[in-house]
Coordinates of C-alpha atoms in Angstrom, one line a residue:
M243 CA 35.4 -14.2 4.2
I244 CA 31.7 -14.9 4.3
Q245 CA 28.5 -14.0 2.6
V246 CA 25.8 -11.9 4.2
V247 CA 22.2 -12.2 3.1
W248 CA 20.5 -9.0 4.2
F249 CA 16.7 -9.5 4.7
K250 CA 14.5 -6.5 4.4
R251 CA 10.9 -6.7 3.1
D252 CA 11.5 -10.3 1.9
L253 CA 11.1 -12.4 5.1
R254 CA 11.0 -15.9 3.7
V255 CA 13.2 -18.7 2.4
F256 CA 11.0 -19.8 -0.5
D257 CA 11.5 -17.9 -3.8
H258 CA 14.4 -16.1 -2.2
A259 CA 17.1 -15.7 -4.9
P260 CA 19.8 -14.0 -2.7
L261 CA 19.6 -16.8 -0.1
A262 CA 19.8 -19.5 -2.8
A263 CA 22.7 -17.9 -4.5
A264 CA 24.6 -17.5 -1.2
A265 CA 23.9 -21.0 -0.1
A266 CA 25.4 -22.4 -3.4
A267 CA 28.6 -20.5 -2.8
G268 CA 29.6 -21.1 0.8
P269 CA 29.0 -20.0 4.4
V270 CA 26.0 -17.7 4.9
L271 CA 25.2 -15.2 7.6
P272 CA 21.4 -14.4 7.4
L273 CA 21.1 -10.8 8.7
Y274 CA 18.1 -8.6 9.7
V275 CA 18.8 -5.1 11.0
V276 CA 16.2 -3.5 13.2
E277 CA 16.6 0.2 12.5
P278 CA 15.2 2.4 15.3
D279 CA 15.5 5.5 13.0
Y280 CA 13.1 3.9 10.6
W281 CA 10.6 3.1 13.3
R282 CA 10.7 6.7 14.4
L283 CA 9.4 8.0 11.0
P284 CA 6.0 9.5 10.8
D285 CA 4.8 6.8 8.4
T286 CA 5.7 3.8 10.5
S287 CA 3.9 2.4 13.5
R288 CA 3.5 -0.3 16.1
R289 CA 1.1 -2.4 14.1
Q290 CA 3.5 -2.6 11.2
W291 CA 6.3 -3.7 13.5
L292 CA 4.1 -6.4 15.0
A293 CA 3.3 -7.8 11.6
Q294 CA 7.0 -7.6 10.7
R295 CA 8.0 -9.3 13.9
S296 CA 5.6 -12.2 13.3
A297 CA 7.2 -12.8 9.9
L298 CA 10.7 -12.5 11.4
E299 CA 9.9 -15.1 14.1
E300 CA 8.7 -17.5 11.4
L301 CA 11.8 -16.7 9.3
A302 CA 14.1 -17.4 12.2
Q303 CA 12.5 -20.9 12.7
R304 CA 12.9 -21.7 9.0
L305 CA 16.5 -20.6 8.9
A306 CA 17.3 -22.6 12.0
Q307 CA 15.9 -25.7 10.4
L308 CA 18.2 -25.1 7.4
G309 CA 21.2 -24.8 9.7
A310 CA 21.9 -21.1 10.0
P311 CA 20.3 -18.8 12.6
L312 CA 18.9 -15.4 11.8
I313 CA 21.3 -12.8 13.1
V314 CA 19.4 -9.8 14.4
R315 CA 21.2 -6.6 15.1
T316 CA 19.8 -3.2 16.1
G317 CA 21.2 0.1 14.7
R318 CA 22.2 1.6 11.4
V319 CA 22.9 -0.9 8.7
V320 CA 26.2 0.6 7.6
E321 CA 27.5 0.5 11.1
V322 CA 26.3 -3.1 11.6
L323 CA 28.0 -4.2 8.4
Q324 CA 31.2 -2.4 9.4
R325 CA 31.3 -4.4 12.7
I326 CA 30.6 -7.7 10.9
H327 CA 33.2 -7.0 8.3
A328 CA 35.8 -6.1 10.9
S329 CA 35.0 -9.4 12.8
V330 CA 34.7 -12.0 10.1
G331 CA 35.1 -10.3 6.8
I332 CA 32.4 -10.0 4.2
A333 CA 33.0 -11.2 0.7
R334 CA 29.5 -10.5 -0.7
L335 CA 26.4 -8.8 0.5
L336 CA 23.3 -10.2 -1.2
A337 CA 19.8 -8.7 -0.9
H338 CA 16.6 -8.1 -2.8
E339 CA 15.8 -4.7 -4.3
E340 CA 13.4 -2.8 -2.2
T341 CA 10.9 -0.1 -3.3
G342 CA 10.5 1.4 0.1
N343 CA 10.0 5.0 1.3
L344 CA 12.5 7.8 0.7
W345 CA 14.3 7.0 3.9
T346 CA 15.0 3.4 2.9
F347 CA 16.0 4.6 -0.6
Q348 CA 18.7 6.8 1.0
R349 CA 19.7 4.1 3.4
D350 CA 20.3 1.7 0.5
R351 CA 22.4 4.3 -1.3
A352 CA 24.5 4.6 1.8
V353 CA 25.0 0.8 1.9
R354 CA 26.1 0.7 -1.7
A355 CA 28.6 3.5 -1.1
Y356 CA 30.0 1.7 2.0
C357 CA 30.3 -1.6 0.0
R358 CA 32.2 0.1 -2.8
Q359 CA 34.6 1.7 -0.2
A360 CA 35.1 -1.5 1.7
G361 CA 35.5 -3.7 -1.4
I362 CA 32.4 -5.8 -0.7
A363 CA 30.5 -7.0 -3.7
F364 CA 26.8 -5.9 -3.2
V365 CA 24.5 -8.1 -5.4
E366 CA 20.8 -7.2 -5.6
F367 CA 18.0 -9.3 -7.0
S368 CA 14.6 -8.2 -8.3
Q369 CA 11.6 -9.5 -6.4
T370 CA 8.5 -7.5 -7.4
G371 CA 8.9 -7.2 -11.1
V372 CA 9.6 -3.4 -11.1
I373 CA 12.6 -2.1 -13.1
R374 CA 15.3 -0.8 -10.9
G375 CA 15.9 2.9 -11.4
G376 CA 13.0 3.1 -13.8
G377 CA 14.4 5.4 -16.4
A378 CA 12.5 7.3 -19.1
G379 CA 11.8 4.0 -21.1
A380 CA 10.8 1.9 -18.1
R381 CA 7.1 1.9 -19.1
D382 CA 7.7 0.8 -22.7
R383 CA 6.8 -2.9 -23.0
W384 CA 6.6 -2.9 -19.1
A385 CA 3.6 -5.3 -19.1
A386 CA 5.6 -7.9 -21.2
R387 CA 8.6 -7.7 -18.9
Y388 CA 6.3 -8.0 -15.9
A389 CA 4.7 -11.1 -17.4
R390 CA 8.2 -12.7 -17.9
F391 CA 9.0 -12.0 -14.3
A392 CA 5.7 -13.5 -13.1
D393 CA 6.2 -16.6 -15.3
A394 CA 9.8 -17.3 -14.2
P395 CA 10.3 -20.4 -12.0
V396 CA 10.1 -19.8 -8.3
V397 CA 13.3 -20.3 -6.5
A398 CA 13.4 -23.4 -4.2
P399 CA 14.7 -22.9 -0.7
P400 CA 18.2 -24.2 0.0
E401 CA 18.4 -27.8 1.3
R402 CA 21.1 -26.7 3.8
L403 CA 22.9 -23.6 4.9
T404 CA 26.5 -23.5 6.1
P405 CA 26.5 -21.2 9.1
V406 CA 29.1 -18.7 10.3
A407 CA 30.3 -20.1 13.6
A408 CA 31.2 -16.8 15.2
A409 CA 27.8 -15.2 14.7
R410 CA 26.0 -14.3 17.9
V411 CA 22.2 -14.6 18.1
A412 CA 20.3 -11.8 19.6
P413 CA 16.5 -11.5 20.4
L414 CA 14.1 -9.3 18.5
P415 CA 13.3 -6.1 20.3
G416 CA 9.8 -5.4 21.5
C417 CA 7.6 -2.4 20.8
D418 CA 8.7 -0.7 24.0
D419 CA 12.4 -1.1 23.0
L420 CA 11.6 0.8 19.8
G421 CA 9.5 3.4 21.5
L422 CA 6.4 2.3 19.6
A423 CA 3.3 3.3 21.6
D424 CA -0.1 1.7 21.5
D425 CA -1.8 2.9 18.3
G426 CA -5.2 1.6 18.9
C427 CA -4.8 -1.7 17.0
A428 CA -5.0 -4.4 19.5
D429 CA -4.6 -7.4 17.1
P430 CA -3.0 -6.4 13.8
Q431 CA -3.0 -8.9 11.0
N432 CA -0.3 -11.6 11.0
G433 CA 2.4 -11.1 8.4
T434 CA 3.7 -14.7 8.0
R435 CA 4.0 -17.0 5.1
A436 CA 1.8 -19.6 6.9
A437 CA -0.9 -17.0 7.2
A438 CA -0.5 -16.0 3.5
L439 CA -0.9 -19.5 2.2
A440 CA -3.9 -20.1 4.4
L441 CA -5.5 -16.9 3.2
L442 CA -4.8 -17.8 -0.4
E443 CA -6.3 -21.3 -0.1
S444 CA -9.4 -20.1 1.8
F445 CA -10.0 -17.5 -0.9
L446 CA -9.9 -20.1 -3.6
D447 CA -11.9 -22.6 -1.6
G448 CA -14.9 -20.2 -1.5
R449 CA -14.1 -17.2 0.6
G450 CA -13.5 -15.2 -2.6
A451 CA -16.8 -16.2 -4.3
D452 CA -18.2 -12.7 -3.8
Y453 CA -14.9 -10.8 -4.3
R454 CA -15.9 -8.7 -7.4
R455 CA -19.2 -7.6 -5.9
G456 CA -18.1 -7.3 -2.3
M457 CA -14.7 -5.6 -2.5
S458 CA -16.2 -2.1 -2.7
S459 CA -18.1 -2.2 0.6
P460 CA -16.5 -2.3 4.0
V461 CA -19.5 -4.4 5.2
G462 CA -18.2 -7.5 3.5
A463 CA -14.8 -6.7 2.0
A464 CA -12.8 -7.8 5.0
A465 CA -14.1 -11.3 4.5
C466 CA -14.2 -11.7 0.7
C467 CA -11.0 -9.8 -0.2
S468 CA -7.8 -11.8 -0.4
R469 CA -6.2 -10.1 2.6
L470 CA -2.8 -10.9 1.3
S471 CA -1.5 -7.4 1.5
V472 CA 0.1 -7.7 4.9
P473 CA 2.2 -10.9 4.1
L474 CA 3.1 -9.3 0.7
A475 CA 4.2 -6.2 2.5
T476 CA 6.5 -8.1 4.9
G477 CA 7.7 -10.3 2.0
A478 CA 6.8 -13.5 3.8
V479 CA 5.4 -14.7 0.5
S480 CA 6.5 -13.5 -2.9
V481 CA 4.1 -12.0 -5.4
R482 CA 5.4 -14.4 -8.0
E483 CA 4.5 -17.4 -5.9
V484 CA 1.0 -16.0 -5.4
L485 CA 0.5 -15.3 -9.0
Q486 CA 1.6 -18.7 -10.1
R487 CA -0.8 -20.3 -7.6
L488 CA -3.6 -18.2 -9.0
Y489 CA -2.7 -19.0 -12.6
A490 CA -2.9 -22.7 -11.8
A491 CA -6.2 -22.2 -10.0
R492 CA -7.7 -20.3 -12.8
H493 CA -6.8 -23.1 -15.2
T494 CA -8.5 -25.7 -13.0
L495 CA -11.6 -23.6 -12.5
A496 CA -12.0 -22.8 -16.2
E497 CA -12.1 -26.6 -16.9
A498 CA -14.6 -27.4 -14.2
P499 CA -18.4 -27.1 -14.7
A500 CA -19.6 -23.8 -13.4
Q501 CA -21.7 -25.4 -10.6
H502 CA -18.6 -27.1 -9.2
R503 CA -16.5 -23.9 -9.0
P504 CA -16.0 -22.7 -5.4
V505 CA -15.2 -19.3 -6.8
P506 CA -15.9 -17.9 -10.2
V507 CA -13.1 -17.5 -12.7
T508 CA -13.8 -13.8 -12.8
A509 CA -12.9 -13.5 -9.1
V510 CA -9.5 -15.1 -9.7
D511 CA -9.0 -12.9 -12.8
S512 CA -9.7 -9.8 -10.6
L513 CA -7.2 -10.8 -8.0
I514 CA -4.6 -11.4 -10.7
S515 CA -5.3 -8.0 -12.1
R516 CA -4.9 -6.4 -8.7
L517 CA -1.5 -8.0 -8.2
H518 CA -0.4 -6.7 -11.7
W519 CA -1.8 -3.3 -10.7
R520 CA 0.4 -3.6 -7.5
G521 CA 3.6 -3.8 -9.6
H522 CA 2.4 -1.0 -11.9
F523 CA 2.1 1.4 -9.0
M524 CA 5.3 0.3 -7.3
Q525 CA 7.1 1.2 -10.5
K526 CA 6.0 4.8 -10.2
L527 CA 7.8 5.3 -6.8
E528 CA 10.8 3.2 -8.0
S529 CA 11.1 5.5 -11.0
E530 CA 10.9 8.7 -8.9
P531 CA 11.5 8.1 -5.2
D532 CA 10.9 11.7 -4.3
L533 CA 7.2 11.4 -5.3
E534 CA 6.7 10.6 -1.6
V535 CA 7.1 14.3 -1.0
R536 CA 6.7 16.0 -4.5
S537 CA 3.5 16.0 -6.6
F538 CA 3.6 14.2 -9.9
H539 CA 2.5 17.3 -11.8
P540 CA 4.5 20.5 -11.4
V541 CA 1.4 22.7 -11.5
H542 CA -0.1 20.8 -8.6
Q543 CA 3.2 20.9 -6.8
A544 CA 3.3 24.7 -7.1
G545 CA -0.3 24.9 -6.0
R546 CA 0.1 23.0 -2.7
I547 CA -0.9 24.7 0.5
H548 CA 1.0 23.8 3.7
T549 CA -1.0 21.9 6.4
D550 CA 0.3 22.0 9.9
P551 CA 0.6 18.5 11.5
E552 CA -1.5 19.8 14.4
D553 CA -4.2 21.4 12.2
P554 CA -7.6 20.8 13.9
A555 CA -9.2 19.6 10.7
L556 CA -6.4 17.1 10.1
L557 CA -6.6 15.7 13.7
A558 CA -10.4 15.4 13.5
W559 CA -10.2 13.6 10.2
A560 CA -7.4 11.2 11.4
E561 CA -9.4 10.3 14.5
G562 CA -12.8 9.9 12.8
R563 CA -14.4 13.1 14.2
T564 CA -15.3 14.9 10.9
G565 CA -19.1 14.8 11.6
L566 CA -19.5 12.8 8.3
P567 CA -20.7 9.5 9.6
F568 CA -19.4 7.1 6.9
V569 CA -16.0 8.8 6.8
D570 CA -15.7 8.6 10.5
A571 CA -16.8 4.9 10.5
C572 CA -14.1 4.0 7.9
L573 CA -11.3 5.8 9.8
R574 CA -12.3 4.4 13.2
S575 CA -12.5 0.9 11.7
L576 CA -9.0 1.5 10.2
I577 CA -7.6 2.7 13.5
A578 CA -8.9 -0.4 15.3
T579 CA -8.1 -3.1 12.7
G580 CA -5.3 -1.8 10.6
W581 CA -7.1 -2.6 7.3
L582 CA -9.6 -0.9 5.0
N583 CA -10.9 -1.9 1.6
F584 CA -9.5 -0.1 -1.4
R585 CA -12.5 2.0 -2.3
M586 CA -12.8 3.3 1.2
R587 CA -9.1 4.1 1.3
A588 CA -9.7 6.2 -1.8
M589 CA -12.7 7.9 -0.2
V590 CA -11.1 8.9 3.1
Q591 CA -8.0 10.3 1.2
C592 CA -10.3 12.2 -1.2
V593 CA -12.2 13.8 1.7
A594 CA -9.0 14.9 3.3
S595 CA -7.6 16.5 0.1
Y596 CA -10.7 17.8 -1.6
H597 CA -13.4 18.5 1.0
L598 CA -11.0 19.5 3.9
G599 CA -8.3 21.0 1.7
L600 CA -5.5 19.2 3.5
D601 CA -2.1 18.7 1.9
W602 CA -1.8 15.1 0.7
R603 CA 1.6 14.6 2.3
V604 CA 0.5 15.1 5.9
S605 CA -2.8 13.2 5.5
G606 CA -0.8 10.5 3.6
E607 CA 1.5 10.1 6.6
R608 CA -1.4 9.7 8.9
L609 CA -2.9 7.0 6.7
A610 CA 0.4 5.2 6.2
R611 CA 0.9 4.5 9.8
L612 CA -2.6 3.2 10.2
F613 CA -2.2 0.6 7.5
T614 CA -0.6 -2.6 8.7
D615 CA 0.0 -3.4 5.1
Y616 CA 1.8 -0.1 4.3
E617 CA 3.6 -0.5 1.0
P618 CA 5.2 2.8 0.1
G619 CA 5.3 2.0 -3.6
I620 CA 1.5 1.7 -3.7
H621 CA 0.6 4.1 -1.0
W622 CA 2.2 7.3 -2.1
P623 CA 1.2 7.1 -5.8
Q624 CA -2.3 6.3 -4.7
V625 CA -2.4 9.1 -2.2
Q626 CA -1.5 11.5 -5.0
M627 CA -3.9 10.0 -7.4
Q628 CA -6.8 10.2 -5.0
S629 CA -5.8 13.8 -4.3
G630 CA -5.8 14.8 -8.0
Q631 CA -2.0 15.4 -8.2
T632 CA -1.0 13.3 -11.2
G633 CA -2.5 15.3 -14.1
I634 CA -3.0 12.0 -16.0
N635 CA -5.7 10.2 -13.9
T636 CA -9.4 11.2 -13.8
P637 CA -9.8 12.9 -10.4
R638 CA -12.9 11.6 -8.6
I639 CA -14.4 13.6 -5.8
Y640 CA -16.3 10.9 -3.8
N641 CA -19.5 12.1 -2.2
P642 CA -19.2 10.7 1.4
V643 CA -22.9 10.8 2.0
K644 CA -23.7 8.8 -1.2
Q645 CA -20.9 6.4 -0.5
G646 CA -22.5 5.6 2.9
L647 CA -25.9 5.1 1.3
D648 CA -24.4 2.9 -1.4
Q649 CA -21.8 0.9 0.5
D650 CA -23.6 0.6 3.9
P651 CA -27.3 0.5 2.8
E652 CA -28.5 -1.0 6.1
G653 CA -26.3 1.2 8.2
M654 CA -24.6 -1.8 10.1
F655 CA -21.0 -0.7 9.5
T656 CA -21.7 3.0 10.3
R657 CA -23.6 2.1 13.5
R658 CA -20.9 -0.3 14.7
W659 CA -18.1 2.2 14.4
V660 CA -20.0 5.4 15.2
P661 CA -22.0 4.2 18.2
E662 CA -23.1 7.8 18.9
L663 CA -25.5 7.3 16.0
A664 CA -26.7 3.8 16.9
E665 CA -30.2 4.9 17.5
A666 CA -30.4 7.4 14.5
P667 CA -33.1 6.5 12.0
L668 CA -31.7 5.0 8.8
A669 CA -33.1 7.8 6.7
V670 CA -30.8 10.4 8.4
L671 CA -27.9 8.1 9.5
Q672 CA -25.5 9.6 6.9
T673 CA -26.8 13.1 7.4
P674 CA -27.5 13.6 11.1
W675 CA -27.1 17.3 10.8
L676 CA -30.3 17.5 8.8
A677 CA -32.3 15.7 11.4
D678 CA -32.2 18.5 13.9
A679 CA -31.2 22.1 13.8
R680 CA -29.1 21.6 17.0
P681 CA -25.9 19.5 16.8
R682 CA -26.0 16.3 18.8
A683 CA -24.1 16.5 22.1
D684 CA -22.3 13.3 21.6
Y685 CA -21.4 13.6 17.8
P686 CA -19.9 16.6 16.2
P687 CA -21.5 18.6 13.4
P688 CA -19.8 18.2 10.0
L689 CA -16.5 20.1 9.5
V690 CA -17.8 21.1 6.0
D691 CA -20.9 21.0 4.0
P692 CA -19.9 18.1 1.6
A693 CA -21.7 19.5 -1.4
E694 CA -20.3 23.0 -1.0
A695 CA -16.8 21.6 -0.3
A696 CA -16.9 19.5 -3.4
R697 CA -18.0 22.5 -5.5
R698 CA -15.0 24.5 -4.3
A699 CA -12.7 21.6 -5.0
R700 CA -14.0 21.4 -8.6
E701 CA -13.3 25.1 -9.0
R702 CA -9.7 24.7 -7.8
L703 CA -9.1 21.8 -10.1
T704 CA -10.6 23.6 -13.1
A705 CA -8.4 26.6 -12.4
L706 CA -5.2 24.5 -12.2
R707 CA -6.2 22.6 -15.3
H708 CA -6.3 25.8 -17.3
T709 CA -2.8 26.9 -16.2
A710 CA -0.4 27.5 -19.1
G711 CA 1.6 24.4 -19.9
Y712 CA -0.6 22.0 -17.9
R713 CA -1.2 19.6 -20.9
D714 CA 2.5 19.5 -21.8
A715 CA 3.5 18.7 -18.3
A716 CA 0.8 16.0 -18.1
A717 CA 2.1 14.4 -21.2
A718 CA 5.6 14.3 -19.6
V719 CA 4.1 12.6 -16.5
F720 CA 2.3 10.1 -18.7
Q721 CA 5.5 9.3 -20.6
R722 CA 7.3 8.5 -17.4
H723 CA 4.5 6.8 -15.5
G724 CA 1.4 6.0 -17.6
S725 CA 0.2 2.5 -18.6
R726 CA 0.8 1.9 -22.3
K727 CA -2.4 -0.2 -22.4
R728 CA -4.8 2.6 -21.6
R729 CA -5.6 6.2 -22.5
M730 CA -3.9 8.9 -20.5
D731 CA -6.9 9.5 -18.3
E732 CA -7.4 5.8 -17.6
D733 CA -4.0 5.0 -16.2
T734 CA -5.3 2.8 -13.4
P735 CA -6.9 -0.6 -14.2
R736 CA -10.5 -0.6 -13.1
R737 CA -13.6 -2.7 -13.9
P738 CA -16.3 -1.2 -16.1
R739 CA -18.7 0.8 -14.0
R740 CA -22.4 1.2 -14.5
R741 CA -23.3 4.8 -14.8
E742 CA -25.2 6.0 -11.7
T743 CA -28.3 8.1 -11.9
P744 CA -27.7 11.8 -12.4
A745 CA -29.8 12.7 -9.3
A746 CA -27.2 11.0 -7.1
P747 CA -23.9 12.9 -7.0
A748 CA -21.0 10.5 -6.8
Q749 CA -17.6 11.4 -8.2
L750 CA -16.2 14.2 -10.2
S751 CA -14.9 13.0 -13.6
L752 CA -12.2 15.3 -14.8
P753 CA -10.3 14.1 -17.9
L754 CA -7.9 16.3 -19.8
G755 CA -10.7 17.3 -22.1
P756 CA -13.8 19.5 -21.1
L757 CA -14.8 19.3 -17.5
A758 CA -17.2 16.3 -17.1
G759 CA -20.2 16.2 -14.9
E760 CA -20.7 14.0 -11.9
D761 CA -21.5 10.4 -12.6

């Protein structure tokens, strides 16, 4: 009888509690199951598999150095476990808890049921700080529990693994084997631990010096942001290890003279806050896995309008053909690189839901497969929040024209990704439809008038907000998912923002009180 360590989104040997526990008890079979059904889902993609594969190749090398090869199998996990159990006998299955999409949630339930039936002990370990199951009281004292998780000692890798002699090593499948077609991202970001550690050190050595100011604009965010999201999504590095490295760096920086700090303390504080925010959002999907398909607030769920996956407006938005230059530039950049900064992720989702009136689920699937760093526990709550579905967050209707003027003031980003407008004067770069009564032959007119579309979206939100029982339902959502550190309409941590001039429409502010004006 042997122990199987089942790797999922935890492709590392450092700070890996299941692997350490198994190594201390006897022979170990490290297992990764490539699941073709998963890679056929509408929220998965080639770029994600390539990042996953890079981490798997690194993991296989590390495990081989420890004495036990990574055993790769392709198929359904329960069927793979059945074959292994029939061949060598499984005493224990050890794995990390996973806050994945609804498909992986149901897959894990099937694995638990099989283990109970087969008499196999299935032992799961926390790795992200979220509370498994996330019952009604999960949010009470959540921050304190998360702090204890982050401060707990990282788990050292085993010095040696005792392999299972009968295990047969198989190669990792390629993209063609999984039917993953070219998705326009020629060189997706690496998902390895080595890449993660290099990114973290370069951030602390000076790359993150402009983090707080530069994170909002796609012009500089790709360089100054941590870019740790991909290796965190593959699990090649643990969030606890990253946090503890940041805590240590913050202490060192705080003691150094300001002129000798490669990055300001505030930049490290902001990155720490983002990682805490990561756990906060993952807890939402962990608490209610069907939030991937159901709106947080029942009134918004009842008010959803079906969007066909082949809807022309959806396809134009997803391909960067909306006729709104900055929106199209952001989407085309995302298609080509697999990454987009957070503020622009919020804006493109906002335009899909508010301005174009698309259902958040279908636009969310499109975005999910474009993100190399797709993390379901962050993605689906964020998609809903940026679509005004929660009832507890302040909905913000981003003005895509103003965002282009603010975040790309010289037009470099827009011109790079929308070359049809490369010669357009800066004064009309974000509003080319105003430059000439005739639409350009090589760039489409806007799908909607952004100001008029925003006005209609406000009217819809106002009508929903006045539905009977709205406040009571919002209170129930907050009780289950809201941060205990903030007011109901400030559920998401965000830095203080300077109020913008009234003449420049930006976002709709819609708390549970009277309808606020644009800020």
